[in-house]
mmCIF file of C-alpha atoms in Angstrom:
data_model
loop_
_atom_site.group_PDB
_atom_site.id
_atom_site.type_symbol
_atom_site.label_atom_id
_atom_site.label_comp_id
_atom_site.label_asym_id
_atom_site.label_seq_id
_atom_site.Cartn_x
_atom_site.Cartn_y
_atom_site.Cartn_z
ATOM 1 C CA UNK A 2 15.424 5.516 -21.154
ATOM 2 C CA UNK A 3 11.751 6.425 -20.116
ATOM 3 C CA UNK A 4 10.307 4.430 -17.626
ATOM 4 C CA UNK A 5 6.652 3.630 -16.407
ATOM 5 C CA UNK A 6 5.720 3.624 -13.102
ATOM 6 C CA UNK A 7 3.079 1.775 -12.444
ATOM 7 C CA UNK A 8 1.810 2.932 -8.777
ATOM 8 C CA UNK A 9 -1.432 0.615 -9.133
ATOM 9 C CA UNK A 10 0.851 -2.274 -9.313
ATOM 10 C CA UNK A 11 2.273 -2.517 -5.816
ATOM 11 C CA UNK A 12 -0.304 -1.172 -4.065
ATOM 12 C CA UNK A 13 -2.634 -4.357 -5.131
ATOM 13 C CA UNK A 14 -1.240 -6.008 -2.695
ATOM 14 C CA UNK A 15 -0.764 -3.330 0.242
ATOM 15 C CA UNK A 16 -4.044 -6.365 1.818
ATOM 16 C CA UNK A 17 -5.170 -3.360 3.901
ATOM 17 C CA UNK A 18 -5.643 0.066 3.896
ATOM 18 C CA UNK A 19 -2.626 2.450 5.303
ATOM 19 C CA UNK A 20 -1.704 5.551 5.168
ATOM 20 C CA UNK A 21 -0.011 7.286 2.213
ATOM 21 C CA UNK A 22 3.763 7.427 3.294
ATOM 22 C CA UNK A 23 3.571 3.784 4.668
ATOM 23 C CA UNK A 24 2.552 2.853 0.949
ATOM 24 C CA UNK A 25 5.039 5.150 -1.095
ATOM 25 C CA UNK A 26 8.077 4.078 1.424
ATOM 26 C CA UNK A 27 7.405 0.565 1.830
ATOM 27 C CA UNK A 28 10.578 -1.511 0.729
ATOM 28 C CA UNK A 29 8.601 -4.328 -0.649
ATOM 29 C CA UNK A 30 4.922 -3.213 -0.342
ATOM 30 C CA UNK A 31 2.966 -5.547 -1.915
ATOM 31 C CA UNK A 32 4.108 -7.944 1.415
ATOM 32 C CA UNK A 33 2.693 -4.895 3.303
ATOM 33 C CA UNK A 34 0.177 -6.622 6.535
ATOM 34 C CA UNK A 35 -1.703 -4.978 9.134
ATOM 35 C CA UNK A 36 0.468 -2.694 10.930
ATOM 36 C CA UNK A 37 1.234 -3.343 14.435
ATOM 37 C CA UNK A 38 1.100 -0.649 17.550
ATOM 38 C CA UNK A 39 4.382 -1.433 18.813
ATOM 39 C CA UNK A 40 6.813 0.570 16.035
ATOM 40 C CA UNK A 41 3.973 3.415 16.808
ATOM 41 C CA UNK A 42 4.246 3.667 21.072
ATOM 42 C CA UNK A 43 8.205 2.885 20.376
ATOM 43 C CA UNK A 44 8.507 5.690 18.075
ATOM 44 C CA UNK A 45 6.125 8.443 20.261
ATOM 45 C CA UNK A 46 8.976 6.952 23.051
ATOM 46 C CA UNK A 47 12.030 8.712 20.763
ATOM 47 C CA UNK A 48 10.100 11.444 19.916
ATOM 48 C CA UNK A 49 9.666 12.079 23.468
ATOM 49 C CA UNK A 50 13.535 11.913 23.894
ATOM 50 C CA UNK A 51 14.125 14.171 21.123
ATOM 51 C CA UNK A 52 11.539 16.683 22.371
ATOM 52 C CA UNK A 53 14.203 16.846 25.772
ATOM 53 C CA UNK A 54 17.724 16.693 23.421
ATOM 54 C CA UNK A 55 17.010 17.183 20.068
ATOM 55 C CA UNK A 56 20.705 16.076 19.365
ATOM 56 C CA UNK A 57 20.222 12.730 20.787
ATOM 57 C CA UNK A 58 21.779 10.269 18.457
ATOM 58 C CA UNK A 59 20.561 7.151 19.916
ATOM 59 C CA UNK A 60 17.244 8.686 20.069
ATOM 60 C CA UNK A 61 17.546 9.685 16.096
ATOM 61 C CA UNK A 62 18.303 6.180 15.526
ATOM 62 C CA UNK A 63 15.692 4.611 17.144
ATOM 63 C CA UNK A 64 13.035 7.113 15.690
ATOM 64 C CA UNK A 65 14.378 6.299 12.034
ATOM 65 C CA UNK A 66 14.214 2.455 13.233
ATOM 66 C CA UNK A 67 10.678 2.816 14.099
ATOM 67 C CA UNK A 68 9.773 5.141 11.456
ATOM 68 C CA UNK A 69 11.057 2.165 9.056
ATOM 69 C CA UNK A 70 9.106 -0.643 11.183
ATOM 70 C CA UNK A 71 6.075 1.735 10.061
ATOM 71 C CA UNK A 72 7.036 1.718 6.206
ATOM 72 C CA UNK A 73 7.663 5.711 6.221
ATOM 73 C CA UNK A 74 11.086 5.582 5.109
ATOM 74 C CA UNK A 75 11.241 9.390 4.191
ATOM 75 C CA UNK A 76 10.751 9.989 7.543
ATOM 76 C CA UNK A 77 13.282 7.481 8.747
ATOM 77 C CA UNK A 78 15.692 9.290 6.519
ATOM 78 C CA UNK A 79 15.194 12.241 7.890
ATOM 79 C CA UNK A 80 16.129 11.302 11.828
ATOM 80 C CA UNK A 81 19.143 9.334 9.810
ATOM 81 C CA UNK A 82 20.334 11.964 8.325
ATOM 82 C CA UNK A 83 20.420 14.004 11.421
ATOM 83 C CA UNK A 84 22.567 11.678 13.318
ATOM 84 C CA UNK A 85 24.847 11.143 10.539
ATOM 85 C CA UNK A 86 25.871 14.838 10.375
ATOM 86 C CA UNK A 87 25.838 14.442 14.638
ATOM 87 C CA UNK A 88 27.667 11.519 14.859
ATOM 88 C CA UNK A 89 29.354 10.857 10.997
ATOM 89 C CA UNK A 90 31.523 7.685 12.463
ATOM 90 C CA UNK A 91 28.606 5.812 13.975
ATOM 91 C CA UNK A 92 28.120 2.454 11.992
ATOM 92 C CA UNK A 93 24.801 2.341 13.065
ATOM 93 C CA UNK A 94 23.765 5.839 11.785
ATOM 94 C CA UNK A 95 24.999 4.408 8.691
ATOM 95 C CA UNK A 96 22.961 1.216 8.485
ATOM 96 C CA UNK A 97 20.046 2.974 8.955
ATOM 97 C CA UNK A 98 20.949 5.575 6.205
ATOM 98 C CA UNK A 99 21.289 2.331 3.936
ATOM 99 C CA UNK A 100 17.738 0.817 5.143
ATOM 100 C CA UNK A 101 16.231 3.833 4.334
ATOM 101 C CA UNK A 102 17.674 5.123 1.650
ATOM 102 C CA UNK A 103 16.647 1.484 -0.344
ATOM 103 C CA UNK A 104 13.402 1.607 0.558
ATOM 104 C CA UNK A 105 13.288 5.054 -1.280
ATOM 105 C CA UNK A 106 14.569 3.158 -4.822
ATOM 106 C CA UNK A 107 18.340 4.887 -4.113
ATOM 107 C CA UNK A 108 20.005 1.344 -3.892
ATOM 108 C CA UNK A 109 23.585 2.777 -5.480
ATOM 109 C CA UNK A 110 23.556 5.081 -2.347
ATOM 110 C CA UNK A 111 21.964 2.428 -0.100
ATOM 111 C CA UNK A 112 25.302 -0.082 -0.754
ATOM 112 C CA UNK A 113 28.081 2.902 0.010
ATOM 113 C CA UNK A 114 26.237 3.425 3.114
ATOM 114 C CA UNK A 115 26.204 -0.826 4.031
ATOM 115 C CA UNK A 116 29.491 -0.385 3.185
ATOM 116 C CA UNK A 117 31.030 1.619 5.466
ATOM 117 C CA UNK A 118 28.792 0.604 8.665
ATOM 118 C CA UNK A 119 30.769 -2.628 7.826
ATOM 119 C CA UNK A 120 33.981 -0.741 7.406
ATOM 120 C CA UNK A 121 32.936 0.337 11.009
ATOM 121 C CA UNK A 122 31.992 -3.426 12.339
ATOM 122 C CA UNK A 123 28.388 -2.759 12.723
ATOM 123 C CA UNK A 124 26.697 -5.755 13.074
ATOM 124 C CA UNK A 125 25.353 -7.618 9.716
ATOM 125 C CA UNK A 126 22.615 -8.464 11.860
ATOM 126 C CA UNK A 127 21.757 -4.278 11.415
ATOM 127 C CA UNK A 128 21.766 -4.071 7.712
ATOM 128 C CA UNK A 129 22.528 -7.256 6.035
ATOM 129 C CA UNK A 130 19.022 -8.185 4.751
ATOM 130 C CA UNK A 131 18.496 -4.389 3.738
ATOM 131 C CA UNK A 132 21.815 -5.058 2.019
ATOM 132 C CA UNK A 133 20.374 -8.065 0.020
ATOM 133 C CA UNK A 134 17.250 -5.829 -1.147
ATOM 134 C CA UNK A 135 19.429 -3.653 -2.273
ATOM 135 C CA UNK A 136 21.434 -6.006 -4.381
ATOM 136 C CA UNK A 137 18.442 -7.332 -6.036
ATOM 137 C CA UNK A 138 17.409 -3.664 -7.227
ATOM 138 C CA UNK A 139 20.677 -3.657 -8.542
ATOM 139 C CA UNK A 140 20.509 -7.005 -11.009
ATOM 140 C CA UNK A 141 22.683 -9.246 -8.071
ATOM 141 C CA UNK A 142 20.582 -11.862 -7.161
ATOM 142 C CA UNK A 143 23.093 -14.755 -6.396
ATOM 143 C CA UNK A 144 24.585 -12.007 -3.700
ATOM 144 C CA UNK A 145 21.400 -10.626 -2.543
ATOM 145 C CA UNK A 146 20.567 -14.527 -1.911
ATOM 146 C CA UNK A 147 23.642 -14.578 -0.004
ATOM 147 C CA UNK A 148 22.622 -12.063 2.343
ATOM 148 C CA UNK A 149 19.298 -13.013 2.925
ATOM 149 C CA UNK A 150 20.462 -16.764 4.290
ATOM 150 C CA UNK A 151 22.860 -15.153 6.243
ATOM 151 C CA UNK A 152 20.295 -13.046 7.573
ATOM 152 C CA UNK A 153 17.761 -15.997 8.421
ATOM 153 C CA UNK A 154 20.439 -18.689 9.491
ATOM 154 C CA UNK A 155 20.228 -16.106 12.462
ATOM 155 C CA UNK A 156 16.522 -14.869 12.338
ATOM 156 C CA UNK A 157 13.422 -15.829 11.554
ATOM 157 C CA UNK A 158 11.419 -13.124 9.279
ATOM 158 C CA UNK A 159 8.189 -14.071 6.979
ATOM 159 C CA UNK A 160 9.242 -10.695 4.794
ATOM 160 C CA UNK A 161 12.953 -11.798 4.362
ATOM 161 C CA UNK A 162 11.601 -15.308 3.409
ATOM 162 C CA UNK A 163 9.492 -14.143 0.870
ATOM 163 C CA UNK A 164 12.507 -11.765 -0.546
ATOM 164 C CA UNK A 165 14.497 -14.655 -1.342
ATOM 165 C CA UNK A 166 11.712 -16.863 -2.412
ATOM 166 C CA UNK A 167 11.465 -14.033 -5.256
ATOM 167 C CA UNK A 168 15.243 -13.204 -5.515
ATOM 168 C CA UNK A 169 15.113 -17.421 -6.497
ATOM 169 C CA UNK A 170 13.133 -16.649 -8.813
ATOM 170 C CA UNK A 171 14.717 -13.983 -10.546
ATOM 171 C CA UNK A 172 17.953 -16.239 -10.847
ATOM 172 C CA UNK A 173 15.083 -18.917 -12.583
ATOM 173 C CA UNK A 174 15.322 -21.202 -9.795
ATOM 174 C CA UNK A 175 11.265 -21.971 -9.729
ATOM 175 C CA UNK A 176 11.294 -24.787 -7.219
ATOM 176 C CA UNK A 177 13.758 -23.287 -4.525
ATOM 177 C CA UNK A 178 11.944 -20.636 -4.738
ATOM 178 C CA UNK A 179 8.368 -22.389 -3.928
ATOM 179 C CA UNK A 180 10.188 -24.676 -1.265
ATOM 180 C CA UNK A 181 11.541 -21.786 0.167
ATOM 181 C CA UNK A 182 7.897 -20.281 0.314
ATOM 182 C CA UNK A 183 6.148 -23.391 1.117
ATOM 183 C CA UNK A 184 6.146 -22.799 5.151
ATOM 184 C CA UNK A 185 4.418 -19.781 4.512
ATOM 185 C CA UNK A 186 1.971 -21.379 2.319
ATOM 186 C CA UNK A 187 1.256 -24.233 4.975
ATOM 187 C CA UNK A 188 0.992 -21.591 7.576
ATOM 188 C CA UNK A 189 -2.160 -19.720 5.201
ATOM 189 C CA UNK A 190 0.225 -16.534 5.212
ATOM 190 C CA UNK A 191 -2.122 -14.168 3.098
ATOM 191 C CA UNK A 192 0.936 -12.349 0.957
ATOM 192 C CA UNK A 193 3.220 -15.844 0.563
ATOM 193 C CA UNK A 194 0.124 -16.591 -1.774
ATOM 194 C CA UNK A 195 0.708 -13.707 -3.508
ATOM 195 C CA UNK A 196 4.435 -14.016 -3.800
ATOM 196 C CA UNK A 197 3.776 -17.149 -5.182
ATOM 197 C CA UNK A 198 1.772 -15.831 -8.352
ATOM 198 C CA UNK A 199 5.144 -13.466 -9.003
ATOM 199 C CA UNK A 200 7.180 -16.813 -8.520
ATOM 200 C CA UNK A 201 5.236 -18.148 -11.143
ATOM 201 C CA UNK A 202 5.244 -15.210 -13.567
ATOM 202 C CA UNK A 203 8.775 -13.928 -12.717
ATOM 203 C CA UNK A 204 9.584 -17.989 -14.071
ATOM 204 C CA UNK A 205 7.428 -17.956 -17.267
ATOM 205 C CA UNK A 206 4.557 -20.042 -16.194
ATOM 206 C CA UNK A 207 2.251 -16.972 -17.229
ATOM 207 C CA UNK A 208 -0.688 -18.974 -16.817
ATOM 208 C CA UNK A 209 -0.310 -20.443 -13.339
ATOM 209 C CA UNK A 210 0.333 -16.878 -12.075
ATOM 210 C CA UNK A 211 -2.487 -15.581 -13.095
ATOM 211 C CA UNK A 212 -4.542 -18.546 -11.670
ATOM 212 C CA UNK A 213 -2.333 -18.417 -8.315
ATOM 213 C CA UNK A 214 -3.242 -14.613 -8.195
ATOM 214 C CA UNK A 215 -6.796 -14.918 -8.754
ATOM 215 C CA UNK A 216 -6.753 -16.900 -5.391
ATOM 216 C CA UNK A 217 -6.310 -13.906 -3.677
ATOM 217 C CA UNK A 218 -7.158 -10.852 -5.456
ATOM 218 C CA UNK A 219 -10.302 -9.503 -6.680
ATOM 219 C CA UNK A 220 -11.480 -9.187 -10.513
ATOM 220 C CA UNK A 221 -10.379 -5.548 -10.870
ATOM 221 C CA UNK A 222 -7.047 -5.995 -9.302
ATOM 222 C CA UNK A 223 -6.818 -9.254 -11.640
ATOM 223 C CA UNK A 224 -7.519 -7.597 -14.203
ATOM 224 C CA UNK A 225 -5.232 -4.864 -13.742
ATOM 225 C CA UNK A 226 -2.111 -7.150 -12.991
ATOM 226 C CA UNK A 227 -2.626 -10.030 -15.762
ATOM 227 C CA UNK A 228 -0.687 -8.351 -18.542
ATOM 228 C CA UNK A 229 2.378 -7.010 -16.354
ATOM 229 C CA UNK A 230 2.602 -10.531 -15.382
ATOM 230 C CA UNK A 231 2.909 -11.637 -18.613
ATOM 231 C CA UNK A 232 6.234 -8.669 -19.224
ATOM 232 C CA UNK A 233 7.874 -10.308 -16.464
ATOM 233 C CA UNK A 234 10.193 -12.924 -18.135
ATOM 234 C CA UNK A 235 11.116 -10.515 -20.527
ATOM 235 C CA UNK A 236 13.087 -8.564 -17.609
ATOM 236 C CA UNK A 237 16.424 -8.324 -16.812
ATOM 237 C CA UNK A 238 17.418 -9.219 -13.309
ATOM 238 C CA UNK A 239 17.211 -5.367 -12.354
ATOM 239 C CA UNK A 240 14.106 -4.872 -14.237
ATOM 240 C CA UNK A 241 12.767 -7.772 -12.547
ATOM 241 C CA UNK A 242 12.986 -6.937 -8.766
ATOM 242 C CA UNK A 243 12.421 -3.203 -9.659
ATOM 243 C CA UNK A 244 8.881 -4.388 -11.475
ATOM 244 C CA UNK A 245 7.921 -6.824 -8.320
ATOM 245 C CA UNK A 246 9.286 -4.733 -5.377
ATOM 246 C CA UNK A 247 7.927 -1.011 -6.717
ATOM 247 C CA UNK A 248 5.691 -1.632 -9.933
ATOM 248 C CA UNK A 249 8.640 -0.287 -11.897
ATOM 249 C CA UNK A 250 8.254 -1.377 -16.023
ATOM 250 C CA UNK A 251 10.745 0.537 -18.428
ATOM 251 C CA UNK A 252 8.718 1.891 -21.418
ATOM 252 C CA UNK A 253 10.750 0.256 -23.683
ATOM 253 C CA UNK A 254 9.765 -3.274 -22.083
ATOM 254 C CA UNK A 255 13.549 -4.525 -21.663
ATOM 255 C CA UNK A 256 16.176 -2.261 -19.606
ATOM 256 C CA UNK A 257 16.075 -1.204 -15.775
ATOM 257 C CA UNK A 258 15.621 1.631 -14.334
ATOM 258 C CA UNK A 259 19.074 1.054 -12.887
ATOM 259 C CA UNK A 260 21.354 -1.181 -11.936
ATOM 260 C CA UNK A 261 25.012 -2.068 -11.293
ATOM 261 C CA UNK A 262 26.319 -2.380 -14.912
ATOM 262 C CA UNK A 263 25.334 1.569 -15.416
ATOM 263 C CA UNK A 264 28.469 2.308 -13.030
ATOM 264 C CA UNK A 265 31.675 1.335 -13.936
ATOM 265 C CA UNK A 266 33.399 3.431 -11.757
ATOM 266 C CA UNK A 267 31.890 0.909 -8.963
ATOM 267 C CA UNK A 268 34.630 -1.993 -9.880
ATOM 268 C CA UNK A 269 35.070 -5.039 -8.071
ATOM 269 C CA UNK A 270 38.779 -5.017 -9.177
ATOM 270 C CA UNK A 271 39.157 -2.007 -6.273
ATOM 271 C CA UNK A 272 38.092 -4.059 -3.740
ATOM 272 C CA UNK A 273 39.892 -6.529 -1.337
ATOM 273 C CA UNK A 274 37.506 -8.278 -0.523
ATOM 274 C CA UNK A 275 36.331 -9.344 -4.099
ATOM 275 C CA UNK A 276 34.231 -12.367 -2.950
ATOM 276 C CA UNK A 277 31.936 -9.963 -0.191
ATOM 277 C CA UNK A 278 28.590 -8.868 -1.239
ATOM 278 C CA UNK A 279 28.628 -5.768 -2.714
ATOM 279 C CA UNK A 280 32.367 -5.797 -2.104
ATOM 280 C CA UNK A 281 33.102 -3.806 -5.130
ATOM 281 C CA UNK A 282 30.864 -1.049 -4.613
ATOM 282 C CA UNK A 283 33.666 1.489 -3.423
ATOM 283 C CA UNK A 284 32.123 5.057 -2.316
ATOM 284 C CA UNK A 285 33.768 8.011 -4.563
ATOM 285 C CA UNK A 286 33.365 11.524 -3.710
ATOM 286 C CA UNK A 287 32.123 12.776 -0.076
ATOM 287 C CA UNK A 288 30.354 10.600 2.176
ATOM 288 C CA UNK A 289 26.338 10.888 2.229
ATOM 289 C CA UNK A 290 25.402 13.277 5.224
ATOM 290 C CA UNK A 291 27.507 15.818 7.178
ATOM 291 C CA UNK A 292 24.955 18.565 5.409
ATOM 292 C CA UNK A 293 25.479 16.580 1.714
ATOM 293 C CA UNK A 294 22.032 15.300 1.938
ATOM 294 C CA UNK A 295 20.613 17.826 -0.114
ATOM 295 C CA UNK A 296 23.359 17.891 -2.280
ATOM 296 C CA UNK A 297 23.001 13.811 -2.602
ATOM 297 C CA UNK A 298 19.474 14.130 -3.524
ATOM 298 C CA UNK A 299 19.630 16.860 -6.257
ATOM 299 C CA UNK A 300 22.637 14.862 -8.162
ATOM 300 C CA UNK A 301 20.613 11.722 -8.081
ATOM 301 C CA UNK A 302 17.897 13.481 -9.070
ATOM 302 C CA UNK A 303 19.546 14.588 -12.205
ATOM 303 C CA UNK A 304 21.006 11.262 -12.621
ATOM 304 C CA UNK A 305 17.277 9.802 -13.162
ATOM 305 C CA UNK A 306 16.396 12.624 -15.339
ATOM 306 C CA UNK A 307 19.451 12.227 -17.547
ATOM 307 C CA UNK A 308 18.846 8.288 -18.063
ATOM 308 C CA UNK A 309 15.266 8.613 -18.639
ATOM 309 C CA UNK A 310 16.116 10.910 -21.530
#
């Protein structure tokens, strides 16, 4: 299947300028704000620790935990996948790998990563709303909504909010969705405005999301959106978060890019914990890391290639 990428798309709403990586990496960039200097001093902090002990897990975590606070998540990857072939038992290595590796549009490798850090009783707290994203990409909504309750029954987060206000909306569910926004709304939060025109469009109501966008964008960008708004519906669950979340459209105006019904091989059946989120996505071959990183990357390379034809 060919697919179109439209990079415009998500960028519309990046609200302020930033720099290249932050907008190619960001998990969910058109929520993107104003970046704050506290993931910056935290990460020059790690750095600093790696410059003494280069093989300083802890350090490699908390640089690729910083590095993701700053939206580069090829960078983040990067320290990850150091400390995974350093330390390949750590649960927390491998929630990061996850967090990363979703934020890069690799959501398949993104749940065998979750997996095991729970195998490993990481805290959900580490992953779990990463874990719903990733879900979502993969045409899961009702489990990715799952996670992201879970996730704020224990923690505030505007971002996470807005994820299931949209994840709602995928499923059709047009008023949770909005109610679920509306403290964001009442608080003037710039980007809940936004997520409510893809609320709106994501449900049908073509028209109101185009009005609800023009609120906050300007002519050009309007004008540029309008008729991807309008392919919305017309989506498949996948299609749907992969067109909102990374300006993803298949050519063909109907299939994903991905998503959990091209694997078989990941079957709930082989799980014992069918109920779980993401439960039946079993890891086959060798784990990701301990030097397959490469390896990883080439095969899912060729993976895209060989579905786009």
């Amino acid at each position: 299947m060919k697919l179109v990428r439209r990079a415009a798309l998500p960028l519309l709403f990046a609200g302020a300028a930033m720099p290249l990586a932050a907008q190619q990496s960001d998990a969910f960039p058109f929520m993107a704000g104003q970046r704050q200097n506290a993931p910056a001093n935290t990460l020059a902090t790690f750095l600093r620790m790696l410059a003494d002990n280069p093989d300083n897990v802890s350090a490699l975590v908390g640089a690729g935990g910083s590095a993701l606070d700053l939206g580069d998540a090829q960078a983040a990857l990067g320290f990850f996948v150091r400390a995974n072939e350093l330390s390949p038992r750590n649960g927390r290595v491998k929630a990061g790998l996850g967090r990363a590796l979703v934020r890069l549009e690799r959501p398949l490798e993104a749940m065998q990563n979750f997996r095991e850090a729970q195998q490993l009783s990481t805290p959900e707290d580490d992953y779990i709303a990463d874990r719903g994203f990733a879900l979502d990409l993969l045409g899961e909504p009702e489990r990715a909504q799952a996670d992201y309750r879970s996730f704020l029954s224990r923690r505030n987060s505007p971002d996470v909010t807005k994820r299931l206000a949209i994840s709602l909306a995928i499923s059709g569910k047009r008023e949770d969705a909005l109610q679920v926004l509306d403290p964001l709304l009442a608080a003037q939060d710039r980007t809940a405005w936004r997520t409510r025109a893809f609320i709106l469009g994501l449900t049908g109501e073509v028209r109101e999301a185009v009005e609800a966008a023009a609120l906050v964008l300007t002519l050009r960008e309007l004008e540029i959106l309008t008729p991807y708004l309008g392919q919305l519906p017309g989506l498949s669950d996948a299609g749907k978060a992969q067109a909102v979340h990374f300006g993803n459209f298949p050519a063909d105006g109907r299939g994903p890019r991905y998503a959990l019904s091209d694997f078989p091989e990941f079957a709930t059946a082989n799980s014992g914990e069918p109920n779980a989120p993401g439960a039946g996505l079993v890891p086959s071959g060798q784990a990701f890391g301990q030097n397959n990183a490469r390896t990883a990357e080439r095969e899912s390379r060729r993976e895209a290639r060989r579905r786009e034809r």
